[in-house]
XYZ file of C-alpha atoms in Angstrom:
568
model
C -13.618 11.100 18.345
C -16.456 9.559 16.525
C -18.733 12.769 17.143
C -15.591 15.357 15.990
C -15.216 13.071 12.740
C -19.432 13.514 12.392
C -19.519 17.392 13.189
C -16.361 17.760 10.468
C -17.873 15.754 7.418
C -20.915 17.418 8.207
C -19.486 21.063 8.144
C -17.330 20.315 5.200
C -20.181 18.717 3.064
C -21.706 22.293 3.074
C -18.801 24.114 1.537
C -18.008 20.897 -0.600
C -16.120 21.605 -4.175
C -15.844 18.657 -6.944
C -13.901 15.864 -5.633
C -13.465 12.308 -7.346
C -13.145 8.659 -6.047
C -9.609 7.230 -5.485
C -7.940 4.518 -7.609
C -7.902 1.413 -6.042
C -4.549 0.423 -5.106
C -2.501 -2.021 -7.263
C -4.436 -1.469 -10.816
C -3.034 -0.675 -14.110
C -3.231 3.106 -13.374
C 0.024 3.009 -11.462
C 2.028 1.701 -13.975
C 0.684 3.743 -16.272
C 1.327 7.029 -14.418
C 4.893 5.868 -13.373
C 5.653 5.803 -16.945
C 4.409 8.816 -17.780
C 5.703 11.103 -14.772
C 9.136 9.772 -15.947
C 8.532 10.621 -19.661
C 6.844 13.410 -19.796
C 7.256 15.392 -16.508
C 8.606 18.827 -17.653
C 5.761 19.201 -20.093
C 3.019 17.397 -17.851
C 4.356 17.262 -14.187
C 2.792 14.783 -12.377
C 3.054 15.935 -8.954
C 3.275 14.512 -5.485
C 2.927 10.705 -7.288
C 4.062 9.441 -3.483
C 0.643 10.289 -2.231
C -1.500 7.646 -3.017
C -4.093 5.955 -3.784
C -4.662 8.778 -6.348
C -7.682 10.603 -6.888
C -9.519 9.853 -10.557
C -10.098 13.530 -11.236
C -6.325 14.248 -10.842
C -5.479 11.033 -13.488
C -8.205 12.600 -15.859
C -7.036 15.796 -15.833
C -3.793 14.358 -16.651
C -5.011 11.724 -19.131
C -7.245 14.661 -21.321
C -4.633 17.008 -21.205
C -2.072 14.785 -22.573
C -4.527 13.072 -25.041
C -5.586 16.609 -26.639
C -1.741 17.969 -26.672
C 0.263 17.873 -30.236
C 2.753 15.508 -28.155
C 3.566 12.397 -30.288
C 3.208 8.877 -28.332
C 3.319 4.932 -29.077
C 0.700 2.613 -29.682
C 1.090 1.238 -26.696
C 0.948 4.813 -24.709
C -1.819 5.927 -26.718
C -3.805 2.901 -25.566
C -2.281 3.357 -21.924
C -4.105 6.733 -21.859
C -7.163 5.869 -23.712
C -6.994 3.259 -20.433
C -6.987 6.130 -18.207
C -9.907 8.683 -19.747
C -12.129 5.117 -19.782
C -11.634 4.598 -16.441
C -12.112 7.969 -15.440
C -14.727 9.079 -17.501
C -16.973 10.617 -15.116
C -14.232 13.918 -15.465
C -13.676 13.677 -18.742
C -15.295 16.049 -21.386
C -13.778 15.901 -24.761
C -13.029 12.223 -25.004
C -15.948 9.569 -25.826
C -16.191 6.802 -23.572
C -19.823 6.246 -25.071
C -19.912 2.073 -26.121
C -22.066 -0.112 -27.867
C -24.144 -1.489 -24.911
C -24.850 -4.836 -24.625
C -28.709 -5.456 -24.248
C -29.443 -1.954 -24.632
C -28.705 -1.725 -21.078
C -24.873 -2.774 -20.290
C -21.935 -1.811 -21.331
C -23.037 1.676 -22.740
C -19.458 2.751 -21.388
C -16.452 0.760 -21.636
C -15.591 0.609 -18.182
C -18.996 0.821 -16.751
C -21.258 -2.291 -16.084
C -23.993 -0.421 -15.340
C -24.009 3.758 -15.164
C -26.332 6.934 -14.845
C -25.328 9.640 -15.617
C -28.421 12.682 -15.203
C -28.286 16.159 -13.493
C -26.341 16.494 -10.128
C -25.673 12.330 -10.196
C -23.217 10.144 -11.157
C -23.718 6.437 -10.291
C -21.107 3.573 -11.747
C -21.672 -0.028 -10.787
C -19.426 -2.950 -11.884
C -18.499 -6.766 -11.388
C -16.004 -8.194 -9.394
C -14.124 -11.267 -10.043
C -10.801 -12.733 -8.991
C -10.836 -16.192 -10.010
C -7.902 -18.452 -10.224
C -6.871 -22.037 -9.651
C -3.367 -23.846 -10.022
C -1.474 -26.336 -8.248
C 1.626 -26.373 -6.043
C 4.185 -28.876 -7.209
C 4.727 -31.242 -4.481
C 1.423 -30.259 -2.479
C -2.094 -29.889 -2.735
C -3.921 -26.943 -5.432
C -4.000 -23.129 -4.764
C -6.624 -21.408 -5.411
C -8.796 -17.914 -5.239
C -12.696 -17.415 -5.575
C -13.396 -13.800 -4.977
C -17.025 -12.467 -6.577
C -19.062 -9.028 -5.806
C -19.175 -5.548 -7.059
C -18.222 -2.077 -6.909
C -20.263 1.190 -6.786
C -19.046 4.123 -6.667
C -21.068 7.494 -7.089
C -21.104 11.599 -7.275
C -23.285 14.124 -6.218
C -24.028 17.152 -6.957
C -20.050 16.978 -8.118
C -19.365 17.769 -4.385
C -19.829 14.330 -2.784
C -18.209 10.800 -3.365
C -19.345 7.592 -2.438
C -17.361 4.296 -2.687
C -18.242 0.894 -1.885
C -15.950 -2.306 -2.656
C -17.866 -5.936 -1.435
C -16.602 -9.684 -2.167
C -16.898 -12.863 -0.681
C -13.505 -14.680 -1.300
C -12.690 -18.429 -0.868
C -8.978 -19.424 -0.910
C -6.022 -21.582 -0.438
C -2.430 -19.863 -0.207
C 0.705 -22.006 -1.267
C 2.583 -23.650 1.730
C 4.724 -20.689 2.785
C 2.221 -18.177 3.298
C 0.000 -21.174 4.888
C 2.745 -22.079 7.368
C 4.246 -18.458 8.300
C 0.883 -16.269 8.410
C -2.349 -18.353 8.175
C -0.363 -20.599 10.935
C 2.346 -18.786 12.185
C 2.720 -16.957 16.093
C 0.251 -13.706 14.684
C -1.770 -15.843 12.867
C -3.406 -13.570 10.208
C -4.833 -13.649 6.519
C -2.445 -11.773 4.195
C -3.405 -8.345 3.441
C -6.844 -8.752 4.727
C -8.983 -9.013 8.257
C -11.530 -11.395 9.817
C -11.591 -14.740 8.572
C -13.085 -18.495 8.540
C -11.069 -21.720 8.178
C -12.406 -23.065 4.887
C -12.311 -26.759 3.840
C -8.730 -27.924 3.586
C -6.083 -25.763 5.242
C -8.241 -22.725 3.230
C -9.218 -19.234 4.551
C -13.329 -17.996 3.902
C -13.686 -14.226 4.385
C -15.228 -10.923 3.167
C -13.307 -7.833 1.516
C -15.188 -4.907 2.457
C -13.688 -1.151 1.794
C -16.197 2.076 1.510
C -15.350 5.619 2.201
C -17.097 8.683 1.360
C -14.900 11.798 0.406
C -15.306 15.475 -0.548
C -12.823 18.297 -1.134
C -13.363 21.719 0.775
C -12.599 25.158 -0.051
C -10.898 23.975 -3.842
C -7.638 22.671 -2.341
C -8.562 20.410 0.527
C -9.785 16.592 0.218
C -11.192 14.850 3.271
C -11.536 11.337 3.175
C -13.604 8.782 5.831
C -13.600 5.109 5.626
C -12.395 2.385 5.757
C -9.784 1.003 2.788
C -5.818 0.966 2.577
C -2.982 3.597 2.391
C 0.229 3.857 0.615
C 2.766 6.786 0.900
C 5.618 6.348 -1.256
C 6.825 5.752 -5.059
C 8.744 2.455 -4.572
C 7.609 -1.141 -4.427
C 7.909 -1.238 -0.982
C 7.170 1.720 1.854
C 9.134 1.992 4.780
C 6.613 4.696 5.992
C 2.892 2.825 6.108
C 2.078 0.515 2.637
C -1.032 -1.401 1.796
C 0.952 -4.598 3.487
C -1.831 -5.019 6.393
C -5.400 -5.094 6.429
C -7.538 -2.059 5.608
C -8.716 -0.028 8.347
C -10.557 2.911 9.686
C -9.667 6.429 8.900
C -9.781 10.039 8.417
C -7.978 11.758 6.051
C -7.128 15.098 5.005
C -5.030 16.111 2.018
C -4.117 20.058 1.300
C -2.577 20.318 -2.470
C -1.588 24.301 -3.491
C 0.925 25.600 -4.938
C 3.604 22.882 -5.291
C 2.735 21.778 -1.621
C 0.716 18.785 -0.598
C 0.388 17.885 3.056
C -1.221 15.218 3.845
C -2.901 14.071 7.301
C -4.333 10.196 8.200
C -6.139 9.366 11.396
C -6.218 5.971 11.808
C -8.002 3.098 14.173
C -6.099 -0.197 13.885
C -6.843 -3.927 15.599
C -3.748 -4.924 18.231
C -2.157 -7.845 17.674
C -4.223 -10.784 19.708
C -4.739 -13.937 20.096
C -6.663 -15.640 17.070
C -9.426 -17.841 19.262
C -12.916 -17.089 19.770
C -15.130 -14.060 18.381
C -14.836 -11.167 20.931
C -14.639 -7.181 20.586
C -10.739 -7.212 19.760
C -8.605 -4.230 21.660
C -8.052 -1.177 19.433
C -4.913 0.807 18.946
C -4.003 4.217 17.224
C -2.069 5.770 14.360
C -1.640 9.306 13.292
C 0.649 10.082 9.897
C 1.623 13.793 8.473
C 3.319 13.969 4.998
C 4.287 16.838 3.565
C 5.769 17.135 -0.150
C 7.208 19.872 -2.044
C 7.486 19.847 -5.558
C 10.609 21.853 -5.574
C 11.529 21.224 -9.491
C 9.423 19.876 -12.231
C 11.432 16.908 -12.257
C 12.076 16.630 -8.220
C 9.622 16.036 -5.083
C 11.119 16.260 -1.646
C 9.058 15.080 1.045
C 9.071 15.014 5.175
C 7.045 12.420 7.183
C 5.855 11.694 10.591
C 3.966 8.689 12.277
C 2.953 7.845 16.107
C 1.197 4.376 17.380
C -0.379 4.636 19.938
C -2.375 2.239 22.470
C -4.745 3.769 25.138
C -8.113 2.116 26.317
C -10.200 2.174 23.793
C -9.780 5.687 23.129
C -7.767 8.170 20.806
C -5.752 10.816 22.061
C -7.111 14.186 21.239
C -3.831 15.944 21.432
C -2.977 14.202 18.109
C -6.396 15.767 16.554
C -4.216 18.952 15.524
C -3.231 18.580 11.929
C -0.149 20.706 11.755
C 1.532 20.558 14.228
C 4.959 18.097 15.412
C 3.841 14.767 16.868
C 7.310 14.044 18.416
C 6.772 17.224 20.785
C 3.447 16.133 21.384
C 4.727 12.578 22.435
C 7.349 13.814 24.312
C 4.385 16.407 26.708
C 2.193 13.197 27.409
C 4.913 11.245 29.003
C 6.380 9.876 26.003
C 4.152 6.469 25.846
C 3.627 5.788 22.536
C 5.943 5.049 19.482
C 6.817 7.710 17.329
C 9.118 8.054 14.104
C 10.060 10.509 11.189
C 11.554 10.433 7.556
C 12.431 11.838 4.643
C 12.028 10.964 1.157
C 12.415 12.402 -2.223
C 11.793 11.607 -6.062
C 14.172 12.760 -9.345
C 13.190 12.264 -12.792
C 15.838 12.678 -15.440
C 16.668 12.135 -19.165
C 12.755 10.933 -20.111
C 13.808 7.546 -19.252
C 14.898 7.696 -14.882
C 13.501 8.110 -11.937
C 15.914 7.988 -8.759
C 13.631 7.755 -5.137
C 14.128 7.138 -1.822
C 12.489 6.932 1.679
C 15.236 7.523 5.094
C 12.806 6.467 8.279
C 13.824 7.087 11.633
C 12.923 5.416 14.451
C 15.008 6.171 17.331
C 18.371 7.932 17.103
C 20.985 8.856 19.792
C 24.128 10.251 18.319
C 26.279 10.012 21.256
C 25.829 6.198 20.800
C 26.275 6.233 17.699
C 29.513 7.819 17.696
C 30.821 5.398 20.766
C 30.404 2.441 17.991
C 28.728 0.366 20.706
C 26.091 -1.000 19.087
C 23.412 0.214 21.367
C 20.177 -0.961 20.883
C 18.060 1.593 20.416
C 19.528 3.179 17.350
C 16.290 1.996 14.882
C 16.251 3.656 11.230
C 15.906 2.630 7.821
C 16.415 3.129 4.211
C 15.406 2.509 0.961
C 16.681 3.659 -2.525
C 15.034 2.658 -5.645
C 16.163 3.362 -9.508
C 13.241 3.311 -12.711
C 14.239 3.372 -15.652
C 11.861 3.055 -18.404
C 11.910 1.865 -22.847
C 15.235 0.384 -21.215
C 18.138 0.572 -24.643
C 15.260 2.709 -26.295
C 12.934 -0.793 -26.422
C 8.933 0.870 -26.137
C 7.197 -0.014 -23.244
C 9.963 -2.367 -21.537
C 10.684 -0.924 -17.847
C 12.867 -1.898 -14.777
C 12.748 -1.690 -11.445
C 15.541 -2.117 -8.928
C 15.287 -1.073 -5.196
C 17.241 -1.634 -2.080
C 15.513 -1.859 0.896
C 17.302 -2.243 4.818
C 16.127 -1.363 8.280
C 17.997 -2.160 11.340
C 17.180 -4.588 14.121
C 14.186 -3.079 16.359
C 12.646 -0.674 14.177
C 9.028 -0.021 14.417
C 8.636 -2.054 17.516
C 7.669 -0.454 20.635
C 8.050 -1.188 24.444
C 6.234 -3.999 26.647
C 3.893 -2.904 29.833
C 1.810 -4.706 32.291
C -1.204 -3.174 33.928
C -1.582 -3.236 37.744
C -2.660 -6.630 37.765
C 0.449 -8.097 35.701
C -0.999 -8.451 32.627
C 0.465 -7.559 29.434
C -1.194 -4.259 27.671
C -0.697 -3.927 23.992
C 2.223 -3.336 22.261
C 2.105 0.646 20.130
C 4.419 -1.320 17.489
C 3.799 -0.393 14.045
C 1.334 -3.392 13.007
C -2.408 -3.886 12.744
C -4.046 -6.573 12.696
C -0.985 -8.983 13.045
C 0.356 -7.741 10.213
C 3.359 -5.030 9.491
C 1.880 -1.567 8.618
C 5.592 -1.042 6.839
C 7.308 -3.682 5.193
C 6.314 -6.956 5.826
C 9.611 -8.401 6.563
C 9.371 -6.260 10.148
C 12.890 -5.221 10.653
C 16.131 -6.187 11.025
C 16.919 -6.957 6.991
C 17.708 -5.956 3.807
C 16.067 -7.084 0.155
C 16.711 -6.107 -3.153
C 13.919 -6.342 -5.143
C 14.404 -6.564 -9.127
C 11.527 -5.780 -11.960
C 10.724 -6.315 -15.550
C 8.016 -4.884 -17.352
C 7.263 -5.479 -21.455
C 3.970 -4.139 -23.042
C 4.620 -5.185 -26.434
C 4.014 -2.353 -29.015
C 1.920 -4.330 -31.656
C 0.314 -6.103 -28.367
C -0.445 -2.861 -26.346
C -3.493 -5.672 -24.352
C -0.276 -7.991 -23.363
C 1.340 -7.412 -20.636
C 4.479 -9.709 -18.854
C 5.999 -8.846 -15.822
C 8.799 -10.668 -13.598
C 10.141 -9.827 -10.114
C 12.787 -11.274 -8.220
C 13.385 -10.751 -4.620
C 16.306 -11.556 -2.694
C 16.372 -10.732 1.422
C 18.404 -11.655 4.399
C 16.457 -11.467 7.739
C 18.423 -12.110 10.936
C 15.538 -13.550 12.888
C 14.488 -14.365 16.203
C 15.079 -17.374 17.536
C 12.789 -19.576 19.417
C 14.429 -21.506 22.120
C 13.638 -25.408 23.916
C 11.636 -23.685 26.598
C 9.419 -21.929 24.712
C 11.666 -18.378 25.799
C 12.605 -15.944 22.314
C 15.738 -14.953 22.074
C 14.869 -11.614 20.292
C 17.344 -9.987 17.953
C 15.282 -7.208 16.619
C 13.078 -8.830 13.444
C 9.980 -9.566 15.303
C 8.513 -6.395 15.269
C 5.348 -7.741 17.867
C 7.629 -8.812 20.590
C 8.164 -5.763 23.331
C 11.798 -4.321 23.045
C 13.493 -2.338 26.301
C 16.488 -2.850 27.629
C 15.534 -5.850 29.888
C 13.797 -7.932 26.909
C 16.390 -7.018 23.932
C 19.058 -10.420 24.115
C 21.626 -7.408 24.425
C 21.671 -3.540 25.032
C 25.178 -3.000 23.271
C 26.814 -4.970 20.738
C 23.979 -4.968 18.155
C 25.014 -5.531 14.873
C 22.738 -5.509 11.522
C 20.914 -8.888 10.546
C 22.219 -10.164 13.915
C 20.333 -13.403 14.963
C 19.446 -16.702 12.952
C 19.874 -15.947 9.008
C 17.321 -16.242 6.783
C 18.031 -15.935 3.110
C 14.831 -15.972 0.738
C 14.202 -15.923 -2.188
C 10.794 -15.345 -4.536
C 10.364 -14.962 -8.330
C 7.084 -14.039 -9.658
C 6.291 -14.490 -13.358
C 3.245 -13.034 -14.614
C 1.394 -12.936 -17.978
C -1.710 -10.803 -18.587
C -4.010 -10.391 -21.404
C -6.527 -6.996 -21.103
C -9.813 -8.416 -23.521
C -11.366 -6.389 -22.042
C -11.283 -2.827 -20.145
C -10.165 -4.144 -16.550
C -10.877 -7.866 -17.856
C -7.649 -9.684 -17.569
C -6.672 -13.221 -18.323
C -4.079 -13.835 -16.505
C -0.863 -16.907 -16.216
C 0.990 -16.797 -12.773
C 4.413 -18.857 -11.868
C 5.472 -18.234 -8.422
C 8.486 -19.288 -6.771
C 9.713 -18.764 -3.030
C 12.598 -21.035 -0.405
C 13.747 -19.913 2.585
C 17.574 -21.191 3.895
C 18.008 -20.724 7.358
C 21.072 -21.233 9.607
C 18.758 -23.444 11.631
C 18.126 -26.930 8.924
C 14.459 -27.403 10.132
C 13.278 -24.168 8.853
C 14.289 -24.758 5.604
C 11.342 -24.818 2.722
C 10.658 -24.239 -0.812
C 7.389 -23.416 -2.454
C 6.273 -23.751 -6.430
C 3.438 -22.874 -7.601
C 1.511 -22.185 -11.150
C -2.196 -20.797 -11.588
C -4.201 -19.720 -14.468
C -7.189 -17.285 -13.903
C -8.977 -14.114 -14.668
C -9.306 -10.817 -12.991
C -12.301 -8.432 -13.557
C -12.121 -4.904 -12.006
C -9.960 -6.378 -8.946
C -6.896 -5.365 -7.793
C -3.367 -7.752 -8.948
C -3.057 -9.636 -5.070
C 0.873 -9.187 -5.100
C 2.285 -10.860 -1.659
C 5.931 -11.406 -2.423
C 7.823 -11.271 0.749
């Protein structure tokens, strides 16, 4: 594979077209654009906003346009935009992002650290900080000491280069301490490798790079290594930035009012945290395909196969259009394939309705017989926006429903010749859900305020709450799981399920949680945030001795990093 991947970047390089970087996931951009797509979408459609991260040259297009049109906007909107050509202003033309410079030398654009900008090169180097400390009432303090930079460059307008490097030093509050960092998959939310650090703290590097360039005007290729999102709610039910980053290809066609999107991907099985060794690989292969059938309505289909062979990727799965479930089905049927649909509606200037249906395994004839058969694994969310809620500027809401049914995403056990167990094509890398991090078998509602004061348009205040019910596994004197369909790792057939028939939804030992997540941010700066956090999370289970509660408060600042949201 690694030689096909070579010969096609090579190839494509030659009849390379301007292409941008992509927006890092979780910035202000998304907010931003959400509000806008809703506002303004039959003047300025924002298309295919479920394919993300987005590419800058896209969101300046967008920005400029909107900035130079006769269109009348809030203080807060104007600066929201102004955001957007500053942070994009390598494809911007009529809009100054020209600064004061500090020294002579830095700062001489807003957003830029350092930056060149001189015939057929682009280069834009800045800071990275993510530095907070607080205390968790009734423990010991949390903290988060993250510091390095981020390049990213264009030449000849035909070929990107991104690079994304920190060396991070933290301590999680209790819960995530004593359910990831500690739990059966061990793992370190969100991210990879990593060190124990002093006490009960986690020492590790954040590395993401890709390079990308678009072919023939309409197609964008993408190598590297970083995270993936498809979707326009909270969560994704199809693959969200939930796990670590990992390594892939990735196409994306956009013409007409299609986009169709392709992502070859080499994931980490889940394993045995002990000592260093060359961990066993495992494959993932994703087609999207969206259709802007309205200005004001997307419709999308998706498809997704795990996959586990020795070391090695499948070539069948190579062919970019084609159906993976036929595919699947010629090899034998080994691997672990689903579909889905989704779909966004804006309405009125202030709603957005969206939705994701994922299907995992579906028999009809059991469904019909009511007999609660195993093996019928799907999922849903639905999600409402609505944004200037009773006409208020710049105060939005959130509310989405999430559920998936016991089993989903999780694959069949098998043993090699010599008995021992071979991994697992579940939907997970790296110990960590690919989908939503709650695995299956649950439902959550997840609720969200957003205020950017008018006269503040730098102040920002958000709140989530989170309520789920998980019907978990439940681990047993002997050491034996009884396994009702929420771990997502454990191997599910007939013979290891606790019951073929008579499945019902969050079946198994209840867990109710719930997290709130109060945040206040001050922008002093372009992408220099000050930032107040409140964090609350407790988990009631059926079983008393898996009972806890978690409160924490931090204070910090952010520079050009990502907001680290893990509320699950």
């Amino acid at each position: 594979m690694k030689y096909f991947i070579l010969l096609f970047c090579l190839f494509g390089i030659q009849l390379a077209n301007a292409q941008g970087a992509f927006v890092p996931l979780n910035t202000e951009t998304y907010r931003i654009v959400d509000r806008f797509d809703i506002k303004y979408n039959k003047i300025l459609p924002i298309a295919h906003s479920s394919v993300r991260p987005y590419n800058r040259k896209l969101v300046a297009n967008f920005a400029e346009t909107m900035y130079n049109s006769n269109i009348e906007v809030k203080k807060a909107d104007l600066r929201n935009l102004e955001y957007l050509l500053h942070d994009n202003s390598e494809w911007v033309d009529s809009f100054s992002t020209v600064n004061k410079p500090l020294l002579k030398i830095f700062y001489r654009e807003k957003a830029s650290f350092l930056h060149a900008d001189v015939k057929h090169f682009n280069l834009k180097v800045n800071p990275v900080v993510d530095f907070d400390y607080g205390t968790e009432f009734g423990g010991k303090p949390v903290y988060m000491s993250s510091k390095g930079f981020e390049l990213r460059a264009t030449l000849l307008k035909k070929l990107t280069l991104y690079t994304f490097l920190t060396d991070n030093q933290q301590r999680l509050p209790s819960f995530m301490r004593n359910e990831q960092i500690k739990g059966p998959y061990q793992n370190n939310p969100g991210e990879a490798y990593y060190k124990e650090f002093k006490d009960d703290g986690q020492d590790f590097f954040r590395a993401r790079g890709y390079v990308a360039f678009n072919v023939f005007k309409y197609i964008d290729v993408q190598f590297g290594y970083d995270k993936q999102f498809i979707g326009n709610g909270y969560r994704s039910l199809f693959l969200s930035d939930n796990a670590a980053p990992f390594l892939f290809l990735k196409t994306n066609l956009r013409i007409w009012k299609i986009n169709y999107q392709s992502i070859w991907g080499e994931m980490i099985g889940q394993y045995k945290r002990g000592a260093d060794r060359l961990l066993d690989k495992k494959y993932a292969v994703y087609h999207h395909l969206n259709f802007n059938v309205f200005k004001w309505l997307d419709v999308g289909v998706f498809e997704g196969v795990s996959l586990t062979r020795s070391n090695q990727f499948e070539w069948h799965y190579l062919i970019p259009i084609i159906f993976y479930r036929s595919i699947e089905q010629n090899l034998g049927s080994p691997d672990n394939s689903v579909i889905g649909f989704d779909y966004k509606a804006n309405f009125l200037r202030h709603f957005q309705l969206y939705g994701q249906f994922i299907i995992d395994e579906f028999n009809f004839t059991q469904i019909r017989a009511k007999n609660g058969w195993w093996g019928n694994k799907w999922g849903l969310q639905q999600g409402l926006k609505y944004i200037d809620v009773a006409n208020i500027p710049n105060l939005d809401l959130q509310l989405e429903y999430n559920m998936v049914m016991p089993f989903t995403y999780s694959h069949n056990s098998k043993n090699d010749a010599a008995g021992n167990a071979l991994q697992i094509a579940n939907f997970t890398h790296y110990n960590q859900e690919l989908a939503h991090p709650l695995g299956a078998n649950f439902r959550e509602i997840v609720a969200a305020i957003n205020y950017q004061p008018v006269q503040l348009p730098n102040l920002n205040i958000s709140l989530k709450y989170i309520n789920a019910v998980v019907g978990a596994d439940s681990l047993n004197l002997d050491g034996s799981l009884t396994h009702y369909g929420s771990d997502i790792f454990e191997g599910t057939d007939p013979k290891t399920v606790e019951n073929e028939f008579g499945n019902k939804w969050l079946q198994g030992n209840k867990h109710n949680i719930q997290n709130i997540d109060l945040r206040i941010t001050y922008q002093f700066w372009h992408n220099m945030f000050g930032v107040a956090k409140l964090g609350y999370r407790s988990l009631n289970s059926t079983i008393d001795s898996q009972d806890r509660n978690s409160t924490w408060f931090s204070l910090g600042i952010r520079v050009n990093a990502s907001s680290r949201n893990k509320n699950f």
